[in-house]
Every structure is written in structure tokens, then in C-alpha cells.
């Protein structure tokens, strides 16, 4: 009886492992096909035929936008696009992610600076573009896995810290988080720092981006009556310094087919400019349209039920 039970348990474990392998393979294959058909430069050009040019002609004079990760690539293109429409853009750079130092054009000022706070109280958009994709596991001085520290804990801590200002900027305050289509390959997991199994930087990045989407859903529900809206978006596959450095093989294989930084930033700027009644708080956007958060038969939808447990862990880690 004991031997039979042991054989049964081994059989169940084998079936479960095979099922997980097949599901993971399906997710990655479906994402690869879906991405190639939709995320490239040629796909952007095709999708843009349906864009309304008037949507991005609005002015943002008198409005304040904080853009994180604005050193280069999509973050820089976003900051430039918003500033060209009259917005006052506070550009937060990589070096200041943990210290929360904000750069106003070329002038450094702290979030605690009274002038900064007073300037942000009337209109405010918060655009989080924190991106970290390290293939090898690296631990920060605080003891956090670095991909998680920047993409998840950084996004959570900074957004939570900005909420008092966003409340003052209601009813047009909004938070736009740049996620990634890579999240289609990953369900939510409470293993936030990839402590279980062999570390995989690309998979960890996908997990991080799934967390961002689930966090946005949660914030949207919590603040639906507070005049703050929350959105996530996917920029497509863009040719940026970050992609070239983190995924050189991917960058080379799609050379000439990747989007420009400006094309990647297009939907971010579009989300910042649209009247809120045209948008859905908590939704995921791609190429100026609301898009599904889950691919068919991927088994990721149910995992979003874990978000409350994840938020408890993030609150503890960030000491908020």
C-alpha cells in the first residue's frame, strides 16, 4: 500500500510538472507569434492608420508631469513629447530612483522641497517607466533582487509616496505605468524575488511586469472615487538602449523591425492627453486602444487573486 501510494504521488507530480511545462511552452509560443504580428514597427505603422491625429494635438499648459526612467529611450521620448505640448516635466533619472530625487529640466529638487510640492498640487500626471532587466541575479545593497527592486518595489514605493499629491491634483490626476507584453508569459506569483528554482532574468522581468498590471487594477479600484485614474500600457518592441544592452540577441534578430522610441512612447502620451471619460481606469493599453491582459488559454487570469498578498509584502519591504 505504501509503495502504491508513493508511485501514485510520483505519477501526480510528473503529470503536474508536464502540465506546467506544456502551459509555459504555450504561453511563450503564443506570445512570440502575437508579438511578431503586433509589436513591431510595421505593426505600429498599420495600427496608426486608425489613429485620430486630433487626439495628440491637445495642449498641457499648466500641468505637471513626473516621468521616471527618463534618461533615454521611451522615457526620454515621453518627457520630450509632453514638454513640447506645454507641460512642466519633472524628469526622474536612474541615479535617483532610490533617493526620490527629481530633476526639473536641469535643476535638481527634492520631493520634500516646498516649491516642488506647491507646484505639483494643481495638475499632476505620474508616469512610471522604471525598467530593469538583468539576465544574471544581482542583489542590491538593501538585499533585494535588482529586477524586482526597480520594476516592482520601486514602482510601488514611489507611486504610494506620490498619492497625497495626486489626491490634491484630482479630478484629472492619473498614473500611467509602462509595462511590457512579456507579462503575457507569466502569471502572478508570490515568489517576488525568484527565490525558487534557477534564476531566469527574462522570466523575472515578465513576472515584474505582470505585477505592475495587477497593482494598477488594485489602485484603480481603491481610488475610483478619489479622482485619480491608473493605467498600464505596452509600448511594443522598441529599439532602445535598454533593449540593446539587456537583450542583444533579440535586438540583433529584429534589427530594422523594432519601433523607434517615439513610436513606443506614442500611447503613453496619448493616455496623458485623453479626457478621462474616454479611458478605463485599471485597463491595459496598446497602440491607443484598450487591450486584453491575458492571452487565450494562458492560465494567467486567476493568478491576479494573489495581489493582496503581494501588496502586503511590498508594504512591508518598502516600510510604508
Short mmCIF file of C-alpha atoms in Angstrom, two decimals:
data_model
loop_
_atom_site.label_atom_id
_atom_site.label_comp_id
_atom_site.label_asym_id
_atom_site.label_seq_id
_atom_site.Cartn_x
_atom_site.Cartn_y
_atom_site.Cartn_z
CA UNK A 1 0.00 0.00 0.00
CA UNK A 2 2.84 2.40 0.90
CA UNK A 3 4.66 1.60 -2.35
CA UNK A 4 1.46 2.06 -4.35
CA UNK A 5 0.82 5.43 -2.69
CA UNK A 6 4.40 6.53 -3.39
CA UNK A 7 4.07 5.57 -7.05
CA UNK A 8 0.77 7.48 -7.21
CA UNK A 9 2.37 10.62 -5.73
CA UNK A 10 5.28 10.40 -8.17
CA UNK A 11 2.82 9.97 -11.03
CA UNK A 12 0.77 13.01 -9.91
CA UNK A 13 3.95 15.09 -9.57
CA UNK A 14 5.09 14.02 -13.04
CA UNK A 15 1.73 14.88 -14.58
CA UNK A 16 1.72 18.27 -12.82
CA UNK A 17 5.27 19.02 -13.99
CA UNK A 18 4.41 18.06 -17.56
CA UNK A 19 1.28 20.20 -17.47
CA UNK A 20 3.25 23.21 -16.22
CA UNK A 21 5.90 22.67 -18.89
CA UNK A 22 3.30 22.49 -21.64
CA UNK A 23 1.46 25.55 -20.32
CA UNK A 24 4.68 27.56 -20.13
CA UNK A 25 5.64 26.47 -23.64
CA UNK A 26 2.20 27.51 -24.92
CA UNK A 27 2.46 30.93 -23.27
CA UNK A 28 5.87 31.61 -24.77
CA UNK A 29 4.87 30.36 -28.23
CA UNK A 30 1.59 32.30 -28.25
CA UNK A 31 3.40 35.43 -27.06
CA UNK A 32 6.07 35.05 -29.76
CA UNK A 33 3.52 34.82 -32.56
CA UNK A 34 1.26 37.53 -31.11
CA UNK A 35 4.23 39.81 -30.56
CA UNK A 36 5.69 39.39 -34.01
CA UNK A 37 2.33 40.19 -35.57
CA UNK A 38 1.56 43.20 -33.35
CA UNK A 39 4.61 44.66 -31.59
CA UNK A 40 6.99 45.51 -34.46
CA UNK A 41 7.49 48.79 -36.33
CA UNK A 42 5.46 47.60 -39.33
CA UNK A 43 2.58 46.69 -37.00
CA UNK A 44 2.70 50.18 -35.49
CA UNK A 45 2.51 51.72 -38.96
CA UNK A 46 -0.51 49.54 -39.75
CA UNK A 47 -2.26 50.28 -36.44
CA UNK A 48 -1.54 54.01 -36.76
CA UNK A 49 -3.77 54.18 -39.83
CA UNK A 50 -6.69 54.08 -37.38
CA UNK A 51 -5.29 56.78 -35.08
CA UNK A 52 -7.11 60.09 -34.82
CA UNK A 53 -4.46 62.84 -35.30
CA UNK A 54 -6.56 65.23 -33.20
CA UNK A 55 -6.08 63.01 -30.13
CA UNK A 56 -2.49 64.15 -29.64
CA UNK A 57 -2.87 67.82 -30.54
CA UNK A 58 -4.17 68.83 -27.11
CA UNK A 59 -2.05 71.20 -25.01
CA UNK A 60 -0.87 70.53 -21.46
CA UNK A 61 -0.04 74.06 -20.37
CA UNK A 62 -0.19 74.41 -16.59
CA UNK A 63 0.04 70.67 -15.99
CA UNK A 64 2.87 68.90 -14.20
CA UNK A 65 4.18 65.50 -15.25
CA UNK A 66 6.71 63.39 -13.38
CA UNK A 67 8.45 60.91 -15.70
CA UNK A 68 10.67 58.26 -14.14
CA UNK A 69 13.40 56.47 -16.06
CA UNK A 70 13.72 59.46 -18.40
CA UNK A 71 17.44 59.12 -19.20
CA UNK A 72 16.88 57.74 -22.68
CA UNK A 73 14.65 55.65 -24.89
CA UNK A 74 10.89 55.69 -24.32
CA UNK A 75 11.15 57.65 -21.07
CA UNK A 76 13.07 60.47 -22.72
CA UNK A 77 10.77 60.47 -25.76
CA UNK A 78 7.77 60.72 -23.43
CA UNK A 79 9.25 63.62 -21.47
CA UNK A 80 10.10 65.42 -24.71
CA UNK A 81 6.61 64.82 -26.14
CA UNK A 82 4.86 66.13 -23.04
CA UNK A 83 7.12 69.17 -22.72
CA UNK A 84 6.54 70.07 -26.39
CA UNK A 85 2.84 70.31 -25.54
CA UNK A 86 3.43 72.80 -22.75
CA UNK A 87 3.64 70.52 -19.71
CA UNK A 88 6.15 71.12 -16.94
CA UNK A 89 8.08 67.87 -16.91
CA UNK A 90 9.98 66.60 -13.90
CA UNK A 91 12.43 64.00 -15.17
CA UNK A 92 13.49 61.37 -12.65
CA UNK A 93 16.67 59.61 -13.62
CA UNK A 94 18.09 56.16 -12.87
CA UNK A 95 20.56 57.52 -10.38
CA UNK A 96 17.81 58.91 -8.20
CA UNK A 97 15.29 56.06 -8.14
CA UNK A 98 16.01 55.14 -4.55
CA UNK A 99 16.63 58.64 -3.21
CA UNK A 100 13.47 60.00 -4.93
CA UNK A 101 15.41 62.95 -6.30
CA UNK A 102 13.61 64.67 -9.14
CA UNK A 103 15.19 66.67 -11.94
CA UNK A 104 13.18 69.64 -13.19
CA UNK A 105 14.78 70.13 -16.57
CA UNK A 106 18.39 70.63 -15.41
CA UNK A 107 17.59 71.77 -11.86
CA UNK A 108 17.67 69.19 -9.06
CA UNK A 109 14.97 69.43 -6.36
CA UNK A 110 13.77 67.00 -3.71
CA UNK A 111 10.21 65.72 -3.40
CA UNK A 112 10.19 67.29 0.06
CA UNK A 113 11.01 70.74 -1.30
CA UNK A 114 8.06 73.10 -0.58
CA UNK A 115 8.25 74.77 -4.01
CA UNK A 116 8.08 71.40 -5.71
CA UNK A 117 5.09 70.32 -3.66
CA UNK A 118 3.20 73.57 -4.26
CA UNK A 119 3.88 73.36 -7.97
CA UNK A 120 2.55 69.81 -8.17
CA UNK A 121 -0.73 70.36 -6.37
CA UNK A 122 -2.87 71.71 -9.19
CA UNK A 123 -2.41 69.24 -12.04
CA UNK A 124 -0.28 66.16 -11.89
CA UNK A 125 0.41 63.10 -14.01
CA UNK A 126 2.72 60.39 -12.71
CA UNK A 127 4.36 58.27 -15.40
CA UNK A 128 6.38 55.31 -14.17
CA UNK A 129 8.86 53.94 -16.66
CA UNK A 130 11.20 52.17 -14.31
CA UNK A 131 12.84 49.40 -16.31
CA UNK A 132 15.46 46.89 -15.22
CA UNK A 133 16.23 43.64 -17.00
CA UNK A 134 19.28 41.85 -15.65
CA UNK A 135 19.89 38.38 -17.02
CA UNK A 136 22.03 37.33 -14.06
CA UNK A 137 20.84 37.59 -10.49
CA UNK A 138 22.12 40.72 -8.78
CA UNK A 139 21.26 41.74 -5.23
CA UNK A 140 21.05 45.39 -4.18
CA UNK A 141 22.71 46.73 -1.03
CA UNK A 142 19.25 46.58 0.58
CA UNK A 143 19.13 42.82 -0.09
CA UNK A 144 16.59 42.84 -2.93
CA UNK A 145 16.87 41.12 -6.30
CA UNK A 146 17.56 44.03 -8.64
CA UNK A 147 14.92 43.45 -11.34
CA UNK A 148 12.27 43.26 -8.63
CA UNK A 149 13.74 46.20 -6.71
CA UNK A 150 13.43 48.58 -9.66
CA UNK A 151 10.42 47.30 -11.59
CA UNK A 152 8.14 46.36 -8.71
CA UNK A 153 9.28 47.71 -5.36
CA UNK A 154 10.43 50.99 -6.92
CA UNK A 155 7.17 51.43 -8.83
CA UNK A 156 5.08 50.57 -5.78
CA UNK A 157 7.02 52.73 -3.29
CA UNK A 158 7.21 55.79 -5.49
CA UNK A 159 3.57 55.65 -6.57
CA UNK A 160 2.36 55.19 -3.00
CA UNK A 161 4.56 58.11 -1.91
CA UNK A 162 3.06 60.35 -4.60
CA UNK A 163 -0.58 59.57 -3.77
CA UNK A 164 -1.08 62.59 -1.43
CA UNK A 165 -0.04 64.90 -4.28
CA UNK A 166 -2.20 63.02 -6.74
CA UNK A 167 -5.20 63.44 -4.45
CA UNK A 168 -4.60 67.19 -4.44
CA UNK A 169 -4.45 67.13 -8.24
CA UNK A 170 -7.83 65.39 -8.60
CA UNK A 171 -10.03 65.06 -10.57
CA UNK A 172 -7.63 64.86 -13.53
CA UNK A 173 -4.72 63.15 -11.75
CA UNK A 174 -3.53 59.99 -13.42
CA UNK A 175 -0.81 57.38 -13.12
CA UNK A 176 0.50 55.69 -16.28
CA UNK A 177 2.79 52.70 -15.84
CA UNK A 178 4.78 51.31 -18.76
CA UNK A 179 4.53 47.54 -18.55
CA UNK A 180 5.52 45.00 -21.20
CA UNK A 181 3.93 42.41 -23.44
CA UNK A 182 6.35 40.00 -21.79
CA UNK A 183 3.88 39.79 -18.92
CA UNK A 184 1.68 37.61 -21.15
CA UNK A 185 4.09 34.75 -20.47
CA UNK A 186 3.87 34.95 -16.67
CA UNK A 187 1.14 34.59 -14.05
CA UNK A 188 1.35 36.41 -10.73
CA UNK A 189 3.47 34.66 -8.12
CA UNK A 190 4.28 35.45 -4.52
CA UNK A 191 7.89 34.42 -5.21
CA UNK A 192 8.70 38.06 -5.90
CA UNK A 193 12.48 37.71 -5.82
CA UNK A 194 12.74 34.44 -7.76
CA UNK A 195 13.98 32.50 -4.75
CA UNK A 196 12.61 29.19 -6.03
CA UNK A 197 14.34 27.35 -8.86
CA UNK A 198 17.10 28.50 -11.19
CA UNK A 199 17.02 32.25 -11.73
CA UNK A 200 15.90 33.44 -15.17
CA UNK A 201 16.24 37.19 -15.75
CA UNK A 202 13.83 37.33 -18.70
CA UNK A 203 11.18 35.38 -16.79
CA UNK A 204 11.69 37.57 -13.72
CA UNK A 205 11.18 40.68 -15.87
CA UNK A 206 7.92 39.20 -17.22
CA UNK A 207 6.78 38.44 -13.67
CA UNK A 208 7.61 42.01 -12.63
CA UNK A 209 5.53 43.43 -15.45
CA UNK A 210 2.58 41.20 -14.56
CA UNK A 211 2.74 42.59 -11.01
CA UNK A 212 2.59 46.15 -12.38
CA UNK A 213 -0.62 45.35 -14.26
CA UNK A 214 -2.22 43.76 -11.20
CA UNK A 215 -1.13 46.64 -8.96
CA UNK A 216 -2.74 49.09 -11.36
CA UNK A 217 -6.02 47.17 -11.20
CA UNK A 218 -5.88 47.35 -7.42
CA UNK A 219 -5.09 51.08 -7.30
CA UNK A 220 -7.86 51.80 -9.81
CA UNK A 221 -10.40 50.07 -7.58
CA UNK A 222 -9.13 51.72 -4.39
CA UNK A 223 -9.18 55.25 -5.81
CA UNK A 224 -12.09 55.06 -8.24
CA UNK A 225 -13.98 57.74 -6.29
CA UNK A 226 -10.94 59.90 -5.48
CA UNK A 227 -10.33 61.50 -8.85
CA UNK A 228 -7.16 59.50 -9.59
CA UNK A 229 -7.02 57.17 -12.58
CA UNK A 230 -4.50 54.40 -13.18
CA UNK A 231 -3.45 52.86 -16.49
CA UNK A 232 -0.83 50.41 -17.74
CA UNK A 233 0.36 50.24 -21.32
CA UNK A 234 2.67 48.27 -23.56
CA UNK A 235 4.94 50.20 -25.95
CA UNK A 236 5.57 47.33 -28.36
CA UNK A 237 9.07 46.13 -29.21
CA UNK A 238 11.15 49.30 -29.41
CA UNK A 239 14.79 49.85 -30.27
CA UNK A 240 16.10 51.45 -27.08
CA UNK A 241 19.46 51.39 -25.24
CA UNK A 242 17.85 49.22 -22.58
CA UNK A 243 16.78 46.55 -25.06
CA UNK A 244 20.14 46.62 -26.86
CA UNK A 245 22.05 46.18 -23.59
CA UNK A 246 19.78 43.64 -21.90
CA UNK A 247 18.66 41.57 -24.91
CA UNK A 248 21.38 41.91 -27.55
CA UNK A 249 20.40 38.72 -29.41
CA UNK A 250 16.75 39.79 -29.55
CA UNK A 251 17.77 43.26 -30.70
CA UNK A 252 20.00 41.88 -33.47
CA UNK A 253 17.47 39.31 -34.67
CA UNK A 254 14.83 42.02 -35.13
CA UNK A 255 17.18 44.68 -36.45
CA UNK A 256 15.23 47.12 -38.60
CA UNK A 257 11.90 45.76 -37.35
CA UNK A 258 11.85 47.35 -33.90
CA UNK A 259 9.87 50.50 -33.17
CA UNK A 260 11.50 53.85 -32.52
CA UNK A 261 11.44 55.31 -29.01
CA UNK A 262 8.89 57.87 -30.22
CA UNK A 263 6.60 55.12 -31.50
CA UNK A 264 7.00 53.30 -28.19
CA UNK A 265 6.07 56.49 -26.31
CA UNK A 266 3.05 57.27 -28.51
CA UNK A 267 0.42 55.54 -26.36
CA UNK A 268 1.88 56.96 -23.13
CA UNK A 269 1.46 60.49 -24.49
CA UNK A 270 -1.97 59.60 -25.88
CA UNK A 271 -3.07 58.38 -22.42
CA UNK A 272 -1.84 61.61 -20.83
CA UNK A 273 -3.80 63.75 -23.30
CA UNK A 274 -7.17 61.99 -23.46
CA UNK A 275 -10.20 63.14 -21.47
CA UNK A 276 -10.66 60.65 -18.66
CA UNK A 277 -14.16 59.76 -19.80
CA UNK A 278 -12.63 58.18 -22.92
CA UNK A 279 -10.42 55.87 -20.84
CA UNK A 280 -10.94 52.98 -18.41
CA UNK A 281 -9.08 53.19 -15.12
CA UNK A 282 -7.24 49.93 -14.38
CA UNK A 283 -7.10 48.96 -18.05
CA UNK A 284 -4.10 47.86 -20.14
CA UNK A 285 -3.48 49.84 -23.36
CA UNK A 286 -1.55 49.21 -26.55
CA UNK A 287 -1.40 51.37 -29.69
CA UNK A 288 -4.07 53.77 -28.42
CA UNK A 289 -6.62 51.10 -27.57
CA UNK A 290 -7.57 49.02 -24.55
CA UNK A 291 -6.14 45.54 -25.00
CA UNK A 292 -6.53 42.17 -23.17
CA UNK A 293 -4.30 41.42 -20.18
CA UNK A 294 -4.26 37.69 -20.85
CA UNK A 295 -3.69 35.56 -23.94
CA UNK A 296 -6.13 32.74 -24.69
CA UNK A 297 -5.59 29.51 -22.74
CA UNK A 298 -2.60 31.02 -20.89
CA UNK A 299 -3.94 30.35 -17.40
CA UNK A 300 -2.79 33.73 -16.02
CA UNK A 301 -6.14 35.36 -15.25
CA UNK A 302 -6.84 33.54 -11.97
CA UNK A 303 -3.41 34.41 -10.58
CA UNK A 304 -4.46 38.05 -10.04
CA UNK A 305 -6.23 36.89 -6.87
CA UNK A 306 -2.77 36.88 -5.25
CA UNK A 307 -2.36 40.65 -5.48
CA UNK A 308 -3.47 41.42 -1.90
CA UNK A 309 -0.81 39.06 -0.52
CA UNK A 310 1.78 40.67 -2.78
CA UNK A 311 0.80 44.18 -1.65
CA UNK A 312 1.23 43.17 1.98
CA UNK A 313 4.77 42.03 1.19
CA UNK A 314 5.55 45.21 -0.77
CA UNK A 315 4.25 47.43 2.01
CA UNK A 316 6.45 45.61 4.49
CA UNK A 317 9.54 45.76 2.26
CA UNK A 318 9.07 49.44 1.45
CA UNK A 319 8.30 50.30 5.08
CA UNK A 320 5.32 52.42 4.08
#
